[in-house]
């Protein structure tokens, strides 16, 4: 897409830091390439996305956002796949006023409810090929996308996006696929981590901040240092956070699925913690053995007190701790503010 003034403004957008935001870590995921890509039809089905990493809720400024959302990231080595399932406003309608522009023109898609991505697939490249790819997409498939040099200079760019979007019940399902070759990614580049920022922008939801993202530490939008890192590893398991709390309850109840897609059994270390500001912490540290082509679910209930902010962390690693398969930590006020 063509370079927009909005995107230039986004580069310097800074969120408010919470008192402990500086202690949070950049999220990490390590997973194998998908054997079967999901169907991009606007219906996010758990079985189709079973081979992708799954995260629960977005955040902003070091705090998890109160709006309900799940999102997935995966790749089959040819395309990058991203899905988001997020709550709709009380009337069930997603704001979608902006239509797609003809001839790859950039639409003002950020005026609507939208999914936003910053992709840094050549994160460790030093040859000059590296670009940061920024895209904002609404539920009608209107796109605003631009490539940036690491220096911040923008270039016209339009990916060959495959997009699908539906409102099902009280959830907006969004699915996107982007050919890796559109970002200059070769097979050799798949051996190094990608930087991937996934965001959900809420234009009519008063429950939380209007912009939310996967990363814990808000800051310059195109800053690679705060961007979650995704590594593709043929030997890794697939880790999915299925929930952080029971539906409708103010509690910390994490469920983490560890899928072993391989022919040999594997063992991983799982560490989950819930540290309230003023009461006793709860922690889980265990080794989990996962049989070939099987899934193990780890359940963890944290001790929380109403009204208290908690620090939460989920980490899944190899037994020696060297390979990080999943890392995400956050601060969270468990009560949902209303309206």
CSV table of C-alpha atoms in Angstrom, one decimal:
chain,number,residue,atom,x,y,z
A,1,UNK,CA,0.0,0.0,0.0
A,2,UNK,CA,1.0,3.6,-0.2
A,3,UNK,CA,2.5,5.3,2.8
A,4,UNK,CA,-0.1,7.0,5.0
A,5,UNK,CA,0.2,9.8,7.5
A,6,UNK,CA,-1.6,7.6,10.0
A,7,UNK,CA,1.2,5.0,9.9
A,8,UNK,CA,3.8,7.6,10.4
A,9,UNK,CA,1.9,8.7,13.5
A,10,UNK,CA,1.7,5.1,14.7
A,11,UNK,CA,5.5,4.8,14.7
A,12,UNK,CA,5.8,7.1,17.6
A,13,UNK,CA,2.6,6.0,19.4
A,14,UNK,CA,3.6,5.3,23.1
A,15,UNK,CA,1.4,3.6,25.6
A,16,UNK,CA,1.3,4.3,29.3
A,17,UNK,CA,3.7,2.2,31.3
A,18,UNK,CA,2.4,0.5,34.4
A,19,UNK,CA,4.7,0.4,37.4
A,20,UNK,CA,6.0,-3.0,36.6
A,21,UNK,CA,5.9,-3.0,32.8
A,22,UNK,CA,9.6,-2.7,32.6
A,23,UNK,CA,10.0,-6.1,34.3
A,24,UNK,CA,7.9,-7.9,31.7
A,25,UNK,CA,9.5,-10.0,29.0
A,26,UNK,CA,9.1,-10.0,25.2
A,27,UNK,CA,6.8,-12.9,24.3
A,28,UNK,CA,8.4,-15.9,22.7
A,29,UNK,CA,7.0,-18.9,20.8
A,30,UNK,CA,8.8,-21.9,19.2
A,31,UNK,CA,6.8,-24.3,17.1
A,32,UNK,CA,7.1,-26.6,14.1
A,33,UNK,CA,5.8,-25.6,10.7
A,34,UNK,CA,2.2,-26.6,10.0
A,35,UNK,CA,1.7,-29.9,8.2
A,36,UNK,CA,-1.8,-28.8,7.0
A,37,UNK,CA,-2.6,-25.1,6.5
A,38,UNK,CA,-5.9,-23.9,8.0
A,39,UNK,CA,-8.8,-23.0,5.6
A,40,UNK,CA,-9.1,-19.2,5.4
A,41,UNK,CA,-12.9,-19.0,5.5
A,42,UNK,CA,-13.6,-16.6,8.4
A,43,UNK,CA,-14.4,-19.5,10.8
A,44,UNK,CA,-11.6,-20.2,13.2
A,45,UNK,CA,-11.9,-23.9,14.1
A,46,UNK,CA,-9.7,-25.3,16.9
A,47,UNK,CA,-8.8,-28.4,14.9
A,48,UNK,CA,-7.7,-26.4,11.8
A,49,UNK,CA,-5.5,-24.2,14.0
A,50,UNK,CA,-4.2,-27.0,16.3
A,51,UNK,CA,-0.7,-26.8,14.9
A,52,UNK,CA,-0.5,-23.0,15.6
A,53,UNK,CA,0.6,-21.3,18.7
A,54,UNK,CA,-2.4,-19.8,20.6
A,55,UNK,CA,-2.5,-16.9,23.0
A,56,UNK,CA,-5.3,-15.5,25.2
A,57,UNK,CA,-6.1,-11.8,25.4
A,58,UNK,CA,-4.2,-8.8,24.2
A,59,UNK,CA,-2.6,-6.1,26.4
A,60,UNK,CA,-1.5,-2.5,26.4
A,61,UNK,CA,1.0,-0.6,28.5
A,62,UNK,CA,2.0,-3.7,30.6
A,63,UNK,CA,-1.6,-4.7,31.5
A,64,UNK,CA,-3.8,-7.4,30.0
A,65,UNK,CA,-6.8,-5.8,28.4
A,66,UNK,CA,-10.3,-6.7,29.7
A,67,UNK,CA,-11.7,-7.5,26.3
A,68,UNK,CA,-12.0,-11.2,25.5
A,69,UNK,CA,-9.8,-12.4,22.6
A,70,UNK,CA,-7.8,-15.4,21.4
A,71,UNK,CA,-5.3,-15.4,18.6
A,72,UNK,CA,-3.1,-17.9,16.7
A,73,UNK,CA,0.1,-17.7,14.7
A,74,UNK,CA,1.5,-20.4,12.5
A,75,UNK,CA,3.3,-21.1,9.1
A,76,UNK,CA,3.5,-24.0,6.7
A,77,UNK,CA,6.8,-22.7,5.2
A,78,UNK,CA,5.0,-21.0,2.3
A,79,UNK,CA,2.5,-18.7,4.1
A,80,UNK,CA,2.2,-17.0,7.4
A,81,UNK,CA,-1.1,-17.6,9.1
A,82,UNK,CA,-2.8,-15.4,11.7
A,83,UNK,CA,-6.2,-15.7,13.3
A,84,UNK,CA,-8.0,-13.6,15.9
A,85,UNK,CA,-11.3,-14.4,17.6
A,86,UNK,CA,-12.4,-11.4,19.7
A,87,UNK,CA,-15.6,-10.2,21.4
A,88,UNK,CA,-18.0,-7.9,19.6
A,89,UNK,CA,-19.6,-4.9,21.2
A,90,UNK,CA,-22.9,-5.6,23.1
A,91,UNK,CA,-25.0,-5.1,20.0
A,92,UNK,CA,-22.9,-7.6,18.1
A,93,UNK,CA,-21.8,-5.3,15.3
A,94,UNK,CA,-18.2,-4.7,14.3
A,95,UNK,CA,-17.5,-1.2,13.0
A,96,UNK,CA,-16.9,-1.7,9.3
A,97,UNK,CA,-17.5,1.5,7.4
A,98,UNK,CA,-14.4,1.6,5.2
A,99,UNK,CA,-14.5,-0.5,1.9
A,100,UNK,CA,-11.5,-1.9,0.2
A,101,UNK,CA,-9.8,0.5,-2.2
A,102,UNK,CA,-9.3,-0.4,-5.9
A,103,UNK,CA,-5.9,-1.0,-7.5
A,104,UNK,CA,-4.2,-1.8,-4.2
A,105,UNK,CA,-5.0,1.6,-2.8
A,106,UNK,CA,-4.6,2.1,0.9
A,107,UNK,CA,-7.9,2.4,2.8
A,108,UNK,CA,-8.4,4.2,6.1
A,109,UNK,CA,-9.1,0.9,7.7
A,110,UNK,CA,-7.9,2.0,11.1
A,111,UNK,CA,-11.2,4.1,11.4
A,112,UNK,CA,-13.0,0.7,12.0
A,113,UNK,CA,-12.5,-2.2,14.3
A,114,UNK,CA,-9.4,-3.8,12.8
A,115,UNK,CA,-6.6,-6.3,13.1
A,116,UNK,CA,-3.1,-4.8,12.9
A,117,UNK,CA,0.2,-6.6,12.3
A,118,UNK,CA,3.9,-5.6,12.2
A,119,UNK,CA,5.9,-8.4,10.7
A,120,UNK,CA,9.7,-8.6,10.9
A,121,UNK,CA,10.5,-11.9,9.2
A,122,UNK,CA,14.2,-11.1,8.5
A,123,UNK,CA,14.7,-10.1,12.2
A,124,UNK,CA,18.4,-11.0,12.3
A,125,UNK,CA,19.3,-10.1,8.7
A,126,UNK,CA,22.3,-7.8,8.2
A,127,UNK,CA,22.4,-7.8,4.4
A,128,UNK,CA,20.0,-4.9,3.8
A,129,UNK,CA,17.0,-7.1,2.8
A,130,UNK,CA,15.3,-6.6,6.1
A,131,UNK,CA,12.0,-4.8,6.1
A,132,UNK,CA,9.2,-4.3,8.7
A,133,UNK,CA,5.8,-4.9,7.1
A,134,UNK,CA,2.9,-3.0,8.7
A,135,UNK,CA,-0.7,-3.9,7.9
A,136,UNK,CA,-4.1,-2.7,9.2
A,137,UNK,CA,-7.1,-4.7,8.0
A,138,UNK,CA,-10.8,-4.3,8.8
A,139,UNK,CA,-13.6,-6.9,8.6
A,140,UNK,CA,-14.4,-6.0,5.0
A,141,UNK,CA,-10.9,-6.7,3.9
A,142,UNK,CA,-9.9,-3.0,3.5
A,143,UNK,CA,-6.1,-2.9,3.8
A,144,UNK,CA,-3.5,-0.3,4.7
A,145,UNK,CA,-0.1,-1.8,4.4
A,146,UNK,CA,3.5,-0.4,4.0
A,147,UNK,CA,7.0,-1.8,4.2
A,148,UNK,CA,9.6,0.0,6.3
A,149,UNK,CA,13.4,0.0,6.3
A,150,UNK,CA,14.8,-0.5,9.8
A,151,UNK,CA,15.7,3.2,9.7
A,152,UNK,CA,11.9,4.0,9.6
A,153,UNK,CA,11.8,5.0,5.9
A,154,UNK,CA,8.5,3.8,4.3
A,155,UNK,CA,8.1,2.1,1.0
A,156,UNK,CA,5.0,1.2,-1.0
A,157,UNK,CA,4.1,-2.4,-0.5
A,158,UNK,CA,1.0,-4.6,-0.9
A,159,UNK,CA,1.0,-8.2,0.2
A,160,UNK,CA,-1.0,-10.9,-1.6
A,161,UNK,CA,-3.3,-11.3,1.4
A,162,UNK,CA,-5.9,-14.0,1.7
A,163,UNK,CA,-8.5,-12.7,4.1
A,164,UNK,CA,-11.8,-13.9,5.6
A,165,UNK,CA,-13.9,-12.5,8.3
A,166,UNK,CA,-17.3,-13.4,10.0
A,167,UNK,CA,-19.2,-12.4,13.1
A,168,UNK,CA,-20.3,-15.7,14.7
A,169,UNK,CA,-22.4,-15.2,17.8
A,170,UNK,CA,-20.8,-12.6,19.9
A,171,UNK,CA,-17.3,-13.1,18.4
A,172,UNK,CA,-15.6,-11.6,15.4
A,173,UNK,CA,-13.5,-14.3,13.6
A,174,UNK,CA,-10.6,-13.0,11.5
A,175,UNK,CA,-8.3,-15.2,9.4
A,176,UNK,CA,-5.3,-14.0,7.3
A,177,UNK,CA,-2.7,-15.7,5.2
A,178,UNK,CA,0.3,-13.9,3.6
A,179,UNK,CA,2.8,-15.6,1.2
A,180,UNK,CA,6.3,-15.5,2.8
A,181,UNK,CA,7.8,-14.7,-0.6
A,182,UNK,CA,5.9,-11.3,-0.5
A,183,UNK,CA,8.3,-10.5,2.4
A,184,UNK,CA,11.4,-11.8,0.7
A,185,UNK,CA,11.6,-14.8,3.0
A,186,UNK,CA,13.5,-17.8,1.7
A,187,UNK,CA,13.7,-21.4,3.1
A,188,UNK,CA,17.0,-20.5,4.8
A,189,UNK,CA,15.3,-17.6,6.6
A,190,UNK,CA,12.9,-20.0,8.3
A,191,UNK,CA,15.8,-21.2,10.6
A,192,UNK,CA,15.9,-17.8,12.3
A,193,UNK,CA,13.2,-16.1,14.5
A,194,UNK,CA,10.5,-13.8,13.0
A,195,UNK,CA,9.4,-10.7,14.8
A,196,UNK,CA,5.5,-10.7,14.8
A,197,UNK,CA,3.3,-8.1,16.4
A,198,UNK,CA,-0.4,-8.9,16.4
A,199,UNK,CA,-2.9,-6.2,17.5
A,200,UNK,CA,-6.7,-5.8,17.9
A,201,UNK,CA,-8.0,-2.2,17.6
A,202,UNK,CA,-11.4,-1.6,19.3
A,203,UNK,CA,-13.2,1.5,18.0
A,204,UNK,CA,-16.4,1.1,20.1
A,205,UNK,CA,-15.6,-0.8,23.2
A,206,UNK,CA,-15.4,1.3,26.4
A,207,UNK,CA,-14.2,-1.7,28.5
A,208,UNK,CA,-10.5,-1.2,27.8
A,209,UNK,CA,-7.9,0.6,25.7
A,210,UNK,CA,-8.7,1.2,22.0
A,211,UNK,CA,-5.5,-0.4,20.9
A,212,UNK,CA,-4.3,-3.8,22.2
A,213,UNK,CA,-1.4,-6.1,21.3
A,214,UNK,CA,0.4,-9.3,22.0
A,215,UNK,CA,3.5,-7.7,23.3
A,216,UNK,CA,3.7,-6.8,27.0
A,217,UNK,CA,5.6,-3.5,26.8
A,218,UNK,CA,4.0,-0.7,24.8
A,219,UNK,CA,6.3,1.7,23.0
A,220,UNK,CA,7.2,2.6,19.4
A,221,UNK,CA,5.0,0.4,17.2
A,222,UNK,CA,7.8,-0.5,14.8
A,223,UNK,CA,10.4,-1.1,17.5
A,224,UNK,CA,11.8,-4.6,16.9
A,225,UNK,CA,13.1,-4.9,20.5
A,226,UNK,CA,9.5,-5.1,21.9
A,227,UNK,CA,8.2,-7.4,19.2
A,228,UNK,CA,7.2,-11.0,20.1
A,229,UNK,CA,9.6,-13.5,18.6
A,230,UNK,CA,8.4,-16.7,16.7
A,231,UNK,CA,10.9,-19.4,15.8
A,232,UNK,CA,10.2,-22.4,13.5
A,233,UNK,CA,11.6,-25.6,14.9
A,234,UNK,CA,10.9,-29.0,13.5
A,235,UNK,CA,11.5,-30.7,16.9
A,236,UNK,CA,9.4,-28.4,19.0
A,237,UNK,CA,5.9,-29.1,20.5
A,238,UNK,CA,2.9,-26.8,19.8
A,239,UNK,CA,1.9,-24.8,22.9
A,240,UNK,CA,-1.5,-23.2,23.2
A,241,UNK,CA,-2.9,-21.1,26.1
A,242,UNK,CA,-6.6,-22.3,26.0
A,243,UNK,CA,-7.7,-19.9,28.8
A,244,UNK,CA,-6.5,-17.7,31.6
A,245,UNK,CA,-9.8,-17.7,33.6
A,246,UNK,CA,-13.1,-19.6,33.7
A,247,UNK,CA,-15.8,-17.9,31.7
A,248,UNK,CA,-17.6,-15.3,33.7
A,249,UNK,CA,-15.4,-15.7,36.8
A,250,UNK,CA,-12.9,-13.4,38.4
A,251,UNK,CA,-10.1,-15.9,38.9
A,252,UNK,CA,-6.8,-16.9,37.5
A,253,UNK,CA,-7.3,-20.4,36.0
A,254,UNK,CA,-4.9,-21.1,33.2
A,255,UNK,CA,-5.2,-24.1,30.9
A,256,UNK,CA,-2.2,-24.8,28.6
A,257,UNK,CA,-2.2,-27.5,25.9
A,258,UNK,CA,1.1,-29.0,24.9
A,259,UNK,CA,0.8,-30.9,21.6
A,260,UNK,CA,3.5,-33.4,20.5
A,261,UNK,CA,3.1,-33.8,16.7
A,262,UNK,CA,6.1,-36.1,16.5
A,263,UNK,CA,6.6,-39.9,16.4
A,264,UNK,CA,8.7,-39.9,19.6
A,265,UNK,CA,7.6,-39.0,23.1
A,266,UNK,CA,8.9,-35.7,24.5
A,267,UNK,CA,9.3,-34.0,27.9
A,268,UNK,CA,9.0,-30.3,28.6
A,269,UNK,CA,9.2,-28.1,31.7
A,270,UNK,CA,6.2,-26.0,32.5
A,271,UNK,CA,6.3,-23.1,34.9
A,272,UNK,CA,3.1,-21.0,35.6
A,273,UNK,CA,2.9,-18.4,38.3
A,274,UNK,CA,0.3,-16.0,39.7
A,275,UNK,CA,1.8,-13.3,42.0
A,276,UNK,CA,-0.8,-10.9,43.5
A,277,UNK,CA,0.4,-7.5,44.6
A,278,UNK,CA,-0.5,-8.0,48.2
A,279,UNK,CA,-1.1,-11.7,48.9
A,280,UNK,CA,0.7,-15.0,48.6
A,281,UNK,CA,2.0,-16.1,45.2
A,282,UNK,CA,1.0,-19.5,43.7
A,283,UNK,CA,3.4,-21.3,41.4
A,284,UNK,CA,3.5,-24.5,39.4
A,285,UNK,CA,6.7,-26.1,38.2
A,286,UNK,CA,6.5,-29.5,36.6
A,287,UNK,CA,7.9,-31.8,34.0
A,288,UNK,CA,5.3,-32.9,31.5
A,289,UNK,CA,5.8,-36.0,29.3
A,290,UNK,CA,3.8,-36.0,26.1
A,291,UNK,CA,3.2,-39.2,24.2
A,292,UNK,CA,3.7,-39.2,20.4
A,293,UNK,CA,0.9,-37.5,18.4
A,294,UNK,CA,-0.8,-36.6,21.7
A,295,UNK,CA,-1.8,-33.5,23.8
A,296,UNK,CA,-1.3,-32.9,27.5
A,297,UNK,CA,-3.3,-30.2,29.3
A,298,UNK,CA,-1.8,-28.4,32.2
A,299,UNK,CA,-4.3,-26.8,34.6
A,300,UNK,CA,-3.2,-24.1,37.1
A,301,UNK,CA,-5.4,-22.1,39.5
A,302,UNK,CA,-3.8,-19.1,41.0
A,303,UNK,CA,-4.8,-17.7,44.4
A,304,UNK,CA,-6.3,-14.3,43.9
A,305,UNK,CA,-8.2,-11.7,45.9
A,306,UNK,CA,-11.0,-9.5,44.4
A,307,UNK,CA,-9.8,-6.2,43.2
A,308,UNK,CA,-6.1,-7.1,43.3
A,309,UNK,CA,-3.7,-6.8,40.4
A,310,UNK,CA,-1.7,-9.9,39.7
A,311,UNK,CA,1.5,-10.7,37.8
A,312,UNK,CA,1.0,-13.9,35.7
A,313,UNK,CA,3.5,-15.9,33.7
A,314,UNK,CA,3.4,-19.0,31.5
A,315,UNK,CA,6.6,-20.6,30.3
A,316,UNK,CA,7.2,-23.9,28.5
A,317,UNK,CA,10.8,-24.9,27.8
A,318,UNK,CA,13.0,-27.9,26.9
A,319,UNK,CA,14.2,-29.8,30.0
A,320,UNK,CA,17.5,-27.9,30.0
A,321,UNK,CA,15.7,-24.6,29.6
A,322,UNK,CA,17.6,-23.7,26.4
A,323,UNK,CA,14.7,-23.9,24.0
A,324,UNK,CA,11.8,-21.6,24.9
A,325,UNK,CA,8.6,-23.0,23.4
A,326,UNK,CA,6.3,-20.5,25.0
A,327,UNK,CA,6.9,-17.4,27.1
A,328,UNK,CA,4.4,-14.8,28.0
A,329,UNK,CA,4.0,-12.7,31.2
A,330,UNK,CA,1.6,-9.9,32.0
A,331,UNK,CA,0.0,-7.8,34.7
A,332,UNK,CA,-3.7,-8.2,35.0
A,333,UNK,CA,-6.6,-6.6,36.9
A,334,UNK,CA,-9.0,-9.5,37.0
A,335,UNK,CA,-12.2,-7.4,37.4
A,336,UNK,CA,-13.6,-6.1,34.2
A,337,UNK,CA,-14.5,-2.4,34.3
A,338,UNK,CA,-17.9,-1.4,33.0
A,339,UNK,CA,-19.3,0.0,30.9
